Coordinates of C-alpha atoms in Angstrom, one line a residue:
X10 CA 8.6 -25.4 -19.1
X11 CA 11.0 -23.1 -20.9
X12 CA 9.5 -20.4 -23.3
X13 CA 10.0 -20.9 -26.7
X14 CA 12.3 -18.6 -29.1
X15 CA 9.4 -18.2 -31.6
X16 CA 7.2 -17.1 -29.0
X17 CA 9.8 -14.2 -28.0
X18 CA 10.3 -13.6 -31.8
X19 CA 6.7 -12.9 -32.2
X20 CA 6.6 -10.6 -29.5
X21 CA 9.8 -8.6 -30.4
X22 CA 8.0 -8.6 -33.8
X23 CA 4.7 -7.3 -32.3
X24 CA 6.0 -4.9 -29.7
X25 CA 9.1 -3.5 -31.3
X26 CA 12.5 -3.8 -30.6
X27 CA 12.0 -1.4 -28.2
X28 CA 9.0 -3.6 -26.3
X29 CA 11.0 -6.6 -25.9
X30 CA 14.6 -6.8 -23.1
X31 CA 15.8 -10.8 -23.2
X32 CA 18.0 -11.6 -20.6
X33 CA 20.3 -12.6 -23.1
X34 CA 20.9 -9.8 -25.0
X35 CA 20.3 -6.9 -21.5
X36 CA 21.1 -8.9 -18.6
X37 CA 21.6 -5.8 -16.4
X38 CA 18.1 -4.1 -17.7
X39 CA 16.3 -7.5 -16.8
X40 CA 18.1 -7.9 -13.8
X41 CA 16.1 -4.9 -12.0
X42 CA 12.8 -6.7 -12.5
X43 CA 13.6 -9.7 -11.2
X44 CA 14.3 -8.8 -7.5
X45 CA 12.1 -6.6 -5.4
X46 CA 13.4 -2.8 -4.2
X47 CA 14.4 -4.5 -0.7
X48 CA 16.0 -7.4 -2.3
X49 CA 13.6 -9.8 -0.6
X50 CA 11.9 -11.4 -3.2
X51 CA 14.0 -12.8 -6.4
X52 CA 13.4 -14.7 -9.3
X53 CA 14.6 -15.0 -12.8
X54 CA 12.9 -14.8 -16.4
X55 CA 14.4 -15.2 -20.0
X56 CA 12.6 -11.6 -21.3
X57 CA 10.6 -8.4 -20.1
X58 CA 8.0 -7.2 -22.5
X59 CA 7.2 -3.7 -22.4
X60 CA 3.7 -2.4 -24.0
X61 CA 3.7 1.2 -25.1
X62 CA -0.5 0.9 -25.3
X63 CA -3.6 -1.2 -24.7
X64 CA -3.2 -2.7 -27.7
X65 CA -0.2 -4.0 -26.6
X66 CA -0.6 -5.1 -24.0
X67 CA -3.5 -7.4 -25.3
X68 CA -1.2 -8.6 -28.3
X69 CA 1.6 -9.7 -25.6
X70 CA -0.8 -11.5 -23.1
X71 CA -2.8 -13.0 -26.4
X72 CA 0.2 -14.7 -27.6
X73 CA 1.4 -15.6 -24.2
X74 CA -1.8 -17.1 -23.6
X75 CA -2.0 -18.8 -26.8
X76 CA 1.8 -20.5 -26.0
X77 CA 0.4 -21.1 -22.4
X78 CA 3.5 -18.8 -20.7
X79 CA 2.6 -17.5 -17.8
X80 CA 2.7 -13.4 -17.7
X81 CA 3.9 -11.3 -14.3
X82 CA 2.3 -8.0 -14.2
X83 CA 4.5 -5.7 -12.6
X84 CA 4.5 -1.9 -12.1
X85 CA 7.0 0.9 -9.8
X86 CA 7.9 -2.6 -8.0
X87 CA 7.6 -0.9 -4.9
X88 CA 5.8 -3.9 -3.4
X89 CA 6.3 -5.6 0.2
X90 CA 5.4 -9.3 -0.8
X91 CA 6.5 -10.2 -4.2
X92 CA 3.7 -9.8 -6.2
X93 CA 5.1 -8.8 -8.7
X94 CA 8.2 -10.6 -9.2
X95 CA 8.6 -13.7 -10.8
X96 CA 9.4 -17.0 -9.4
X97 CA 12.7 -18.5 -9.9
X98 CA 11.8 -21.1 -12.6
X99 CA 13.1 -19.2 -15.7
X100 CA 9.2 -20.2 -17.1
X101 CA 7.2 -16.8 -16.7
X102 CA 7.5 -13.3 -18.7
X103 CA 7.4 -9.7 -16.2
X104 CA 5.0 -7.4 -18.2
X105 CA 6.1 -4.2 -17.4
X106 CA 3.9 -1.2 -17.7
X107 CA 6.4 1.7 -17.1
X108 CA 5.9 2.6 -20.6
X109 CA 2.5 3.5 -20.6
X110 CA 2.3 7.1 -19.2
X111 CA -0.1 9.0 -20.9
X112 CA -2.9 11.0 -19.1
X113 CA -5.6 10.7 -21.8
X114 CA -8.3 13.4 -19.9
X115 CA -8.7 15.5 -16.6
X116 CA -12.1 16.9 -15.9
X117 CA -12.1 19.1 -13.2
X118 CA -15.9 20.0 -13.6
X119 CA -16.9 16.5 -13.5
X120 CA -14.3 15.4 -10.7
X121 CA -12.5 13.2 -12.6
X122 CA -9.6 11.9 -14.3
X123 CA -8.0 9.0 -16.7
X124 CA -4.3 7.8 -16.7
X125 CA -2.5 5.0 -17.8
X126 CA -1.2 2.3 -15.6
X127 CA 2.1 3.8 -15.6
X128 CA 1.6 6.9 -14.4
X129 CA 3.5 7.2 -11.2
X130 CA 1.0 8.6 -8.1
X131 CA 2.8 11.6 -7.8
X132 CA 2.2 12.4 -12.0
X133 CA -1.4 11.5 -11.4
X134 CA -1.1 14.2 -8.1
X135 CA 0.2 16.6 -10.2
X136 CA -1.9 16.4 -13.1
X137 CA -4.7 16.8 -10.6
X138 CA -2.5 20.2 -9.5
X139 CA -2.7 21.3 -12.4
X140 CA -6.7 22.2 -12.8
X141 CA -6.6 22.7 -8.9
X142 CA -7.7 19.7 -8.2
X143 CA -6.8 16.6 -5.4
X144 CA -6.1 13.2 -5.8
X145 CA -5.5 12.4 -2.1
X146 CA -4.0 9.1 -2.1
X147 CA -0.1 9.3 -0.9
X148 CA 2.4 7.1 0.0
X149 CA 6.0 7.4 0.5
X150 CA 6.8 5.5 -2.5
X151 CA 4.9 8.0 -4.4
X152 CA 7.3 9.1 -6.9
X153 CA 8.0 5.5 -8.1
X154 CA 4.2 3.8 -7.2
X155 CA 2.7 3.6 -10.7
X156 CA -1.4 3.8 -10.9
X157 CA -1.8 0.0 -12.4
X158 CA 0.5 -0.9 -9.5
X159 CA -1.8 0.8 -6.2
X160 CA -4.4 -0.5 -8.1
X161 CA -3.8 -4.2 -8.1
X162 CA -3.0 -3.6 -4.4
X163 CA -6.1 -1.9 -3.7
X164 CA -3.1 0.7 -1.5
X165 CA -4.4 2.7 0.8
X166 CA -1.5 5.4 2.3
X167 CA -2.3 7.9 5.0
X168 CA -5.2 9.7 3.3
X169 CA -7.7 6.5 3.9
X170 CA -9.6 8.0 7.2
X171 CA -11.2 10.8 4.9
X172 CA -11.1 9.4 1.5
X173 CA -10.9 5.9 1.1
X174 CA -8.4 3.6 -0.3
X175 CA -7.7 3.0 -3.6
X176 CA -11.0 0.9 -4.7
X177 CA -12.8 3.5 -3.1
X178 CA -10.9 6.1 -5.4
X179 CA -11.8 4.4 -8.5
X180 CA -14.5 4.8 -11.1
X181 CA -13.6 2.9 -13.9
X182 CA -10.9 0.4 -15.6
X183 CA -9.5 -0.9 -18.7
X184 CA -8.5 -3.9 -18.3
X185 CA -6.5 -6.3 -20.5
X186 CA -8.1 -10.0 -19.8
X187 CA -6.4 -13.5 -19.5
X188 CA -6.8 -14.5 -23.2
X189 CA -5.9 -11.0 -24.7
X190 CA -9.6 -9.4 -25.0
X191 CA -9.9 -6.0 -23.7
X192 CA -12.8 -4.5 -21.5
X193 CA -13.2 -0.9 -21.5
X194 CA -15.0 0.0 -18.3
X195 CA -13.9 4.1 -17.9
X196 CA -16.4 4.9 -17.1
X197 CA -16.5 8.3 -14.8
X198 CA -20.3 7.9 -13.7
X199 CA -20.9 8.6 -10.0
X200 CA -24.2 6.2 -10.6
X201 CA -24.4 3.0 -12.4
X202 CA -26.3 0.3 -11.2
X203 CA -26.4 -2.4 -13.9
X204 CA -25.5 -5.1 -12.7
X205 CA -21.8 -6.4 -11.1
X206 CA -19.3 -4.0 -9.8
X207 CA -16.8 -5.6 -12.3
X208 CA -13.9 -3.1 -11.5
X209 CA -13.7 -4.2 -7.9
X210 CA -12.9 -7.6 -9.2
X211 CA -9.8 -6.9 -10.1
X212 CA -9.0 -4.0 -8.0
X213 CA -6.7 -5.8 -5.3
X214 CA -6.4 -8.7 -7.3
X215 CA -2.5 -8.1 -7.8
X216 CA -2.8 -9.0 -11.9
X217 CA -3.8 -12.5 -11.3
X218 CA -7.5 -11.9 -12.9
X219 CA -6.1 -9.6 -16.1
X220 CA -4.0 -7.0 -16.7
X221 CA -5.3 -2.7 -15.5
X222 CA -3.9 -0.7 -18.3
X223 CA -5.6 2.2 -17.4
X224 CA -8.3 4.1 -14.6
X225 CA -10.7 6.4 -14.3
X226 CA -10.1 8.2 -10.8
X227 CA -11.6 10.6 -8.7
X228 CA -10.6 13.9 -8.0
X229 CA -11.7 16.2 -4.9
X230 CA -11.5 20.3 -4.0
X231 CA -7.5 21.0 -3.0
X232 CA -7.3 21.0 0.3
X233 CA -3.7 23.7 0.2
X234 CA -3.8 24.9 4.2
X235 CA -3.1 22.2 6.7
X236 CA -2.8 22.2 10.0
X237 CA -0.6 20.1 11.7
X238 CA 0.0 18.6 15.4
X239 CA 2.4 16.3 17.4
X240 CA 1.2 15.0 19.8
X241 CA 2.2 12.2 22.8
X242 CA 0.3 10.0 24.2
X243 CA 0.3 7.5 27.6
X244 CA -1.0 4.4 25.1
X245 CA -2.7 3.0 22.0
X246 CA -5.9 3.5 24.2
X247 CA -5.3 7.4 24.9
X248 CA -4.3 7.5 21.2
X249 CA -8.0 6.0 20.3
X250 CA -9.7 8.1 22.4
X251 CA -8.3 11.1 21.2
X252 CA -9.1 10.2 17.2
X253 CA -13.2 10.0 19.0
X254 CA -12.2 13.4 20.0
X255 CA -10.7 14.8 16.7
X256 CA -14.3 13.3 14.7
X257 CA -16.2 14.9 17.1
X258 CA -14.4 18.4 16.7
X259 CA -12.9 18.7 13.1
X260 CA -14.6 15.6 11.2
X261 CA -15.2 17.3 7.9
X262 CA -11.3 18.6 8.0
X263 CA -10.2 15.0 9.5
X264 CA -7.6 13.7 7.3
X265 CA -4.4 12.4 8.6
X266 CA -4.0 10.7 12.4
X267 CA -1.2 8.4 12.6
X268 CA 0.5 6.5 15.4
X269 CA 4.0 6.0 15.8
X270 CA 5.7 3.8 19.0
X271 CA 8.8 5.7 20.9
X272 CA 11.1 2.9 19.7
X273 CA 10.1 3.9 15.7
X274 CA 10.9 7.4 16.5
X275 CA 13.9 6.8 18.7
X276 CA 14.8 5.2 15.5
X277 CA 14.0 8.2 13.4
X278 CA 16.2 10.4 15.2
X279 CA 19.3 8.4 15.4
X280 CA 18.9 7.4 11.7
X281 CA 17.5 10.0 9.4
X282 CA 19.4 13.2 8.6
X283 CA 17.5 16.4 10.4
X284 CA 15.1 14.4 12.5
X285 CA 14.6 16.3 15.7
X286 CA 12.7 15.4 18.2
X287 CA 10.0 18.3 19.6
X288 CA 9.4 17.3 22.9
X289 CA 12.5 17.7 25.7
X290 CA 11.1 13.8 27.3
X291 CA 10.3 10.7 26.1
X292 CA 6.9 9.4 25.2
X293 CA 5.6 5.9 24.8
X294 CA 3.5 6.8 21.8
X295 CA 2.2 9.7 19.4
X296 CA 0.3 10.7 17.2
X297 CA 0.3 13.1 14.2
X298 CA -2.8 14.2 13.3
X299 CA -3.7 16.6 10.5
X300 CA -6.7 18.4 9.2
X301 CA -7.1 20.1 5.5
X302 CA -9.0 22.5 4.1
X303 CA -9.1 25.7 1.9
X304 CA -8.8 28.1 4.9
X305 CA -5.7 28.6 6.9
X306 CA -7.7 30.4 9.8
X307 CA -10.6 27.4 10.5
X308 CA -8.2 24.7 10.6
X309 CA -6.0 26.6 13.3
X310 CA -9.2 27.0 15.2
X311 CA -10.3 23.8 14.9
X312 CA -6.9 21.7 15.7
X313 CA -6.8 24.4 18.9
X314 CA -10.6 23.1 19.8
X315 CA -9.4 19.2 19.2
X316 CA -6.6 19.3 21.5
X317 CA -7.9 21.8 24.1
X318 CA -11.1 19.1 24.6
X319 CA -8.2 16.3 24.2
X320 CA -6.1 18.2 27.3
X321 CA -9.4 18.5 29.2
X322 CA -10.0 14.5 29.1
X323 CA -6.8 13.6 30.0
X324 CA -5.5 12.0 27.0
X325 CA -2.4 14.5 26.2
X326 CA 1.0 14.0 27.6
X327 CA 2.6 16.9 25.4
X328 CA 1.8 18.6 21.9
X329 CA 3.1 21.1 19.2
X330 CA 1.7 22.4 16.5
X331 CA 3.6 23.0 13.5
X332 CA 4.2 27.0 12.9
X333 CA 4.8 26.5 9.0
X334 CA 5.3 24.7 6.3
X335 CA 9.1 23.9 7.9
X336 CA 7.9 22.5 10.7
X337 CA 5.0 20.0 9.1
X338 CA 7.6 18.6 6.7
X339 CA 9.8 17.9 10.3
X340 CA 7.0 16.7 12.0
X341 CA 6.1 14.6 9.1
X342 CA 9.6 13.1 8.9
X343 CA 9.4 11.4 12.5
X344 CA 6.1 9.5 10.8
X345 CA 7.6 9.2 7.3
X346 CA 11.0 8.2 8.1
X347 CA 10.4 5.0 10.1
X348 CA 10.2 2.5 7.1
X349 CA 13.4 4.4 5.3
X350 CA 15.7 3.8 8.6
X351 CA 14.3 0.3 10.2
X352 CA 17.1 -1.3 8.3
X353 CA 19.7 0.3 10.0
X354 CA 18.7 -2.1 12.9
X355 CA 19.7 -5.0 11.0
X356 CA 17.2 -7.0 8.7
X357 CA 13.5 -7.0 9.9
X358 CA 10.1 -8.6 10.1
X359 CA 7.1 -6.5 8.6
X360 CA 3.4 -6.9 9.8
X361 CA 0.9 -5.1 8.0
X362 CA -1.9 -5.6 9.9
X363 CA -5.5 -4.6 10.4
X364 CA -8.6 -5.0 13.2
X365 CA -11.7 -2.7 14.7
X366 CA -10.2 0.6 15.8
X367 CA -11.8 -0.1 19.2
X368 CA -9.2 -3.6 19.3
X369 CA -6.2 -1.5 18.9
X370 CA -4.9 -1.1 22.3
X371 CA -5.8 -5.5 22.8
X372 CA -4.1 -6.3 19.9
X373 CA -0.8 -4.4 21.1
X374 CA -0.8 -5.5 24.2
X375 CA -1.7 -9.1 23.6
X376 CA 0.9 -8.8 21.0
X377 CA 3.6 -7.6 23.1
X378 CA 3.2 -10.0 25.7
X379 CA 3.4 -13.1 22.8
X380 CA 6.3 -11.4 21.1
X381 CA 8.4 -10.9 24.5
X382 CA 7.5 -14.4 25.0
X383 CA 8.8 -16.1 21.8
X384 CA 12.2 -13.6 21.5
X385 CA 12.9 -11.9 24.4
X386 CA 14.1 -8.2 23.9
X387 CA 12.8 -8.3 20.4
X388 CA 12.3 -4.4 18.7
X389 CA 9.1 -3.5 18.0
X390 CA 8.7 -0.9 15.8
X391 CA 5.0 -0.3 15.4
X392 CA 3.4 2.8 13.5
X393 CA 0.5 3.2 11.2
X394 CA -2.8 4.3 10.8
X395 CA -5.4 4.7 13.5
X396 CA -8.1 6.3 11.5
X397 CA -8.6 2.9 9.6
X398 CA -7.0 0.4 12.5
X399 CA -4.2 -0.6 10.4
X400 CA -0.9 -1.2 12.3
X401 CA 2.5 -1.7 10.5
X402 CA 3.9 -4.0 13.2
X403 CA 7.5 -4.6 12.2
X404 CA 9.9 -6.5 14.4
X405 CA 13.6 -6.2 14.5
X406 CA 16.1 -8.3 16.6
X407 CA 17.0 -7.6 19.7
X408 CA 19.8 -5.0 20.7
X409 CA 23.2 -6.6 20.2
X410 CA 21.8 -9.5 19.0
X411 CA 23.3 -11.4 16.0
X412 CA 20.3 -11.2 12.5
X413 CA 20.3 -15.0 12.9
X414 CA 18.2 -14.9 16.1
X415 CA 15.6 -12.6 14.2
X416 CA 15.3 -15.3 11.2
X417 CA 15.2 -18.3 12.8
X418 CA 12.0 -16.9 15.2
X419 CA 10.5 -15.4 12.0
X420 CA 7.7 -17.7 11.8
X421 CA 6.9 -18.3 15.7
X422 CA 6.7 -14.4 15.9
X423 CA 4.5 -13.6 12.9
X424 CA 2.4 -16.5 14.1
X425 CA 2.2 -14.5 17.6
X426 CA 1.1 -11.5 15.6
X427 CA -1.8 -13.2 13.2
X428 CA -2.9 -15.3 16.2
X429 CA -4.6 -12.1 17.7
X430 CA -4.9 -10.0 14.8
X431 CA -7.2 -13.0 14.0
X432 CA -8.8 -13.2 17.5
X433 CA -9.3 -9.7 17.5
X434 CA -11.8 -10.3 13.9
X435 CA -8.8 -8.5 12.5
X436 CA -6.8 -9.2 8.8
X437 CA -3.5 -10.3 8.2
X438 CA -3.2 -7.6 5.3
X439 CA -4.7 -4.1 5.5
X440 CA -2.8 -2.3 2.6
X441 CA 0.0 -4.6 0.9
X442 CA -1.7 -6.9 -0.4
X443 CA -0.8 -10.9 -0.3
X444 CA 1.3 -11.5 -3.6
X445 CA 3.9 -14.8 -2.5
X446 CA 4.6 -13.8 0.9
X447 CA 1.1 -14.2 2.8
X448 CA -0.8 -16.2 -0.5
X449 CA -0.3 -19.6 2.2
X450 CA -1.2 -17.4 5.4
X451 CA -4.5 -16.6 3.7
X452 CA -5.1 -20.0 3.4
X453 CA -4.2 -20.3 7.0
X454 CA -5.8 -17.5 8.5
X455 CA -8.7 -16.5 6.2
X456 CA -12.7 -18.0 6.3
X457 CA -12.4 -21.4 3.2
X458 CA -15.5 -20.1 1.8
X459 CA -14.3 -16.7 0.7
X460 CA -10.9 -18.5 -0.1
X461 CA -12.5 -21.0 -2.4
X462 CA -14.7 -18.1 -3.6
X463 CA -11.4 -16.6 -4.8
X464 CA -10.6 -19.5 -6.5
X465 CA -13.8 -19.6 -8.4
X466 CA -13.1 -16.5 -9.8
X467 CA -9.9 -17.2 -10.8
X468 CA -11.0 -20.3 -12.7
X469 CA -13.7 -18.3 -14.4
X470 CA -11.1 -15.8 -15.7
X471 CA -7.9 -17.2 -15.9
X472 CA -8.9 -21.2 -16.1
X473 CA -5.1 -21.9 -17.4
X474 CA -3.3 -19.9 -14.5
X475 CA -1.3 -17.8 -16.5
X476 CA -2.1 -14.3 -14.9
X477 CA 0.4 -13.6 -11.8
X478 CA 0.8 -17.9 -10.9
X479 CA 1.2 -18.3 -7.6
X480 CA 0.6 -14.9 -6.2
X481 CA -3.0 -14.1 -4.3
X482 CA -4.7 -17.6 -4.6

């Protein structure tokens, strides 16, 4: 179906000139919301409303739900599978919520604090600085993230091993439902047990259940001294072994341990500007871990007792610790830097993946062998978060080898990877979400009951399938 002038007439007249960008009349303004920030996902729409409130918001998806057009929520559109671009049949509006930036309250008493869903994560950071407070979720898309955005994707970052990821982060929502009613649920109780845990609901739920316009969050103690270490590793197995170590020692302070393969790093340092590497060798794997605290001096002791009882069991190859703030933000770079250079080896394959800590060191080995074994030389460039067992296993072609080769495997080897993440008890998506890209794989790989589970939901809320079509379910 096409959408009807009148329709777009009501909404200009509703949300202002200002609300309202028609492909017509700002080609080049719409055209940045119809293709994804890696230009892998495209589609095309005739208008992109933008709400400047609640109310809004619940006037553009009333009258979009009274014309039955279909509504794409979309956010920072920092995304990795499509969810929130539109598809590419010119029928569906993008409702962008980059407008809405206001942070209506920050309690730093009570722990908490509201924001609309376009607050980027790194505002929402800051206005957490501000009263000396932390919100501890972080991600390398920070600055353009937007709340509404990590929220649909339930994201998680490299905070998750002591705090949670997003869902656990959250204490209450507004959200803006399928046929244009409003629930206000922020709420910032730590306790309130009456009844369904409606937020979760839509939490994750990539705008295909209603519409987050805004969140009540949770805020913790700064945590301003870190202490950081680099450390290598003989395999995924030492690597495990060593995060046992680090709970036993420095649990309470435990808040970043990350693993990154020699070929992401080697990648790193011939890529991003001012990568060094710290160590004279080569190492298979390492890992950066991190504690945080309000003390300098107990953090120093502490990461000295982790690795000293790490050293004593056998598990490391090599380590430094960083000397200043200088040297974490180098350190951090060989972590931080892998998804900003993979491109430079041509186009790539990413995996975000997820199974028991304990089925880390099966999963890369199985995987490795079935990789080799569909594409021989294949790149894999695996990093990600060990505290929480998710893996980014990304795949690039083989040296020298033309980007066809790469492509035209693309299913056999992501079927190699989801083949044992699946035998492992593992999921196909730890922190991205599904959107377009894995909605089918879900299908594929996920249990029918909680599939058709999702799809009673959906029914319930959204019976005429206007909320994010095609995306999740």
């Amino acid at each position: 179906m096409t959408v009807p002038d009148r329709l777009l007439d009501a909404l200009t007249a509703a949300l202002g000139p200002a609300g309202v960008l028609t492909a017509a009349a700002s080609p080049d303004d719409v055209a940045g919301h119809v293709v994804d920030w890696r230009g892998a996902y495209r589609g095309t729409t005739p208008a992109v409303l933008r709400p400047g409130s609640t109310a809004d918001v619940a006037t553009a998806v009333r009258l979009c739900h009274e014309a039955g057009v279909a509504l794409v929520p979309q956010g920072g559109n920092t995304g990795l599978c499509g969810g929130c671009i539109p598809d590419a049949s010119g029928s569906q509006l993008v409702l962008w919520l980059g407008r809405m930036r206001a942070v209506r309250d920050v309690d730093p008493v009570g722990g908490s604090a509201t924001v609309e869903a376009g607050v980027t994560l790194r505002g929402l950071q800051d206005a957490a600085a501000g009263v000396g407070r932390l919100f501890p979720l972080s991600l390398g898309s920070e600055g353009s993230a937007t709340v509404g955005g990590v929220l649909a994707t339930n994201a998680g970052g490299t905070g998750v091993l002591r705090y949670g990821m997003m869902r656990d982060l959250t204490l209450g929502l507004e959200v803006v439902l399928p046929d244009g009613q409003v629930w206000d649920g922020l709420r910032a109780l730590r306790k309130d047990n009456t009844g369904y845990d409606l937020k979760q609901l839509f939490i994750g739920a990539e705008g295909t259940l209603g519409v987050i316009t805004a969140a009540t969050v949770r805020l913790f103690p700064a945590t301003p001294a870190r202490a950081t270490a680099w450390v290598a590793v003989r395999d995924v197995a030492a690597a495990v072994d060593l995060l046992a170590v680090a709970q036993e020692h420095a649990a309470s302070d435990l808040t970043t341990f990350e693993i990154v393969s020699r070929e992401a790093v080697g990648l790193v340092l011939d890529h991003a500007p001012g990568a060094r590497d710290p160590f004279p060798g080569s190492h298979p794997w390492y890992v950066l871990l991190e504690l945080a605290a309000s003390v300098t001096e107990v953090l120093e002791s502490g990461l000295e007792e982790v690795l000293v009882a790490a050293d004593e069991r056998g598990l490391v190859a090599d380590a430094v610790v960083a000397g200043g703030p200088a040297q974490r933000t180098a350190l951090w770079l060989l972590r931080e830097g892998v998804s900003e250079v993979q491109g430079a080896a041509g186009p790539s394959l990413k995996h975000d993946v997820t199974v028991p800590i304990a089925a880390l060191p099966a999963l890369v080995a199985a995987t490795d062998r079935a990789l080799e074994a569909v594409l021989p030389g294949v790149r894999r460039i695996t990093y990600g978060h060990v505290g929480d067992g998710n893996l980014h296993h990304n795949l690039s072609k083989p040296v020298g080898a033309p980007d066809a080769v790469l492509l035209e495997k693309a299913d056999a080897l992501s079927a190699a990877i989801y083949d044992e993440v699946t035998r492992l008890g593992g999921s196909i998506s730890a922190e991205h979400g599904l959107g377009s890209a894995k909605r089918d794989l879900a299908d594929a790989y996920g249990d029918p009951v909680e599939r058709e589970l999702m799809r009673t939901v959906k029914r319930a809320l959204d019976p005429r399938g206007l909320m994010n079509p095609g995306k999740v379910v």
